[in-house]
């Protein structure tokens, strides 16, 4: 056969009459007798994307020839272009393949989606010139390549980070598989943007000891080439995680503030356990009975209420008890009426609703603070001092209210005691105090007393001094150039030099730090709803040392919620449709959270 007529020569270079070289891997193959079967097999085995693209183009050409031969009526002059579907280019086909892989990864679709007949018809209507890749091509070739390109983009982005904070946590799937996730957080020093990346949600097969976890995290950071940039770890208070962090002396551990607030909120719940159990049983009844739920829904419609479902509290879900009580209060009249009609469920009394109302009034700020501190797209660490002090003040005010029911008073008292223990050192924590000062929206306003501010101010001076001295290089006196041109015996400058020598001061790192900090503190406060990073981008030249310190402090998340969100999404990969087709979970992970 003619060697140049086969489309396989688009991927091989002819060397002589018996050999050809692959354009991708430079391996030479023989094609004695004029057969290109060896070449085609090599493409299919080693370069499946190019093979699929070649196959789809040849398939389209065969279809087009068939249409031309069978669709043109006799004695007509229809243009041939109306029957030919032009094949798309390899570049365009690859773009579509990559986007399809992203849809499968980020939307938790099964690989078998490409084998669905209705989906094939849908794609064909959108672009007749495109042929879907096989599920094997997606799982074995396209997604792994996409993962590698995504990892490289993240590594390039991390190069603009001077300081990195991370969060980590563990999770067990419904299949009893153990996972550990790590997210990193940093401020891009060029763009002045807070960035977050998930390094992975890893299947952790070893025992969850502090040593194993510490080694695992170190190896992960070495792989990503960021081990020297890691400064702060934010986790829950699990003993093995805390131990793993403490094994590395370069890392500073910060407890998850959202976990701590939840512990305080739950500490007094036992004082109203009777009402809690009663409401929970009512909600469970409506969740189990479709007839009861239908009656409740109809009752809401009849009474002019919006159709709302009851919320079941879950021990592992923060603020879920608050959400359950608040929903019962929101639909109080339809709920009580429906219970009266049904008659075989615990009736909620007026006193029960009063207890729920007290509870929700106390816990509403806790719910709001948890939401505020769980943000990973905005700076949250600088808000901690203000929000925590507000919560403590809120608890104390509630405790002083008159005519509080006895159980509510005891609940508030327990919460106050727990808060005092958990937050006793919060106003002297160096990360939190320096982050508050370095946020141009808060500065000294974040402190409850001038004493706590002055202590933080002195520590800030030491931090800036450390940065200044680390930037200084030893100066060689012999290399200095004497710029003076006057003879030393000039008499005219003697009086001036004598006066100047009494007023000239030597600049020291401490004086430089104080001057820079005081100049910054005298700047007007930035409105609370504006982005502090935009302000710092505009002022980093004026305050270079504070800017460097800001990169280290404001990148720290105030909670480990980013890992919790990771596990929520990872859970989708274990549902029925995904478990039928997932070949390798780790390929999805980085793409989903890039």
Tab-separated table of N, CA, C and O in Angstrom, residues 70 178 219 253 263 271 341 419 512 534 557 579-580:
chain	number	residue	atom	x	y	z
A	70	UNK	N	-25.488	8.350	-0.281
A	70	UNK	CA	-26.866	7.900	-0.116
A	70	UNK	C	-27.895	9.010	0.029
A	70	UNK	O	-29.088	8.729	0.012
A	178	UNK	N	-10.295	5.223	55.984
A	178	UNK	CA	-9.780	6.370	56.725
A	178	UNK	C	-9.052	7.330	55.789
A	178	UNK	O	-8.243	6.911	54.951
A	219	UNK	N	6.183	14.641	54.725
A	219	UNK	CA	6.406	14.078	53.391
A	219	UNK	C	5.542	14.775	52.345
A	219	UNK	O	5.988	14.997	51.209
A	253	UNK	N	0.951	25.843	66.586
A	253	UNK	CA	-0.400	25.270	66.545
A	253	UNK	C	-1.423	26.280	67.037
A	253	UNK	O	-1.237	26.931	68.066
A	263	UNK	N	-17.921	23.860	71.373
A	263	UNK	CA	-17.803	23.190	72.676
A	263	UNK	C	-18.457	24.034	73.767
A	263	UNK	O	-19.175	23.520	74.637
A	271	UNK	N	-28.622	21.222	80.625
A	271	UNK	CA	-29.553	21.843	81.578
A	271	UNK	C	-30.985	21.901	81.046
A	271	UNK	O	-31.922	22.098	81.820
A	341	UNK	N	-54.133	17.732	65.745
A	341	UNK	CA	-54.953	16.943	64.818
A	341	UNK	C	-54.528	15.476	64.825
A	341	UNK	O	-55.355	14.562	64.854
A	419	UNK	N	-16.265	29.214	78.735
A	419	UNK	CA	-15.655	30.266	77.914
A	419	UNK	C	-14.450	30.881	78.618
A	419	UNK	O	-13.424	31.167	77.982
A	512	UNK	N	13.587	52.149	63.822
A	512	UNK	CA	12.926	51.969	62.530
A	512	UNK	C	11.569	51.283	62.705
A	512	UNK	O	10.576	51.661	62.065
A	534	UNK	N	-6.525	44.681	49.753
A	534	UNK	CA	-6.431	45.739	48.735
A	534	UNK	C	-5.701	46.941	49.321
A	534	UNK	O	-4.864	47.578	48.659
A	557	UNK	N	-6.028	30.776	58.651
A	557	UNK	CA	-7.476	30.645	58.842
A	557	UNK	C	-7.794	30.513	60.330
A	557	UNK	O	-6.971	30.009	61.105
A	579	UNK	N	-19.463	5.141	42.858
A	579	UNK	CA	-18.682	3.956	43.202
A	579	UNK	C	-18.686	2.944	42.072
A	579	UNK	O	-17.841	2.061	42.041
A	580	UNK	N	-19.606	3.067	41.135
A	580	UNK	CA	-19.636	2.144	40.024
A	580	UNK	C	-18.526	2.420	39.017
A	580	UNK	O	-18.217	1.599	38.183
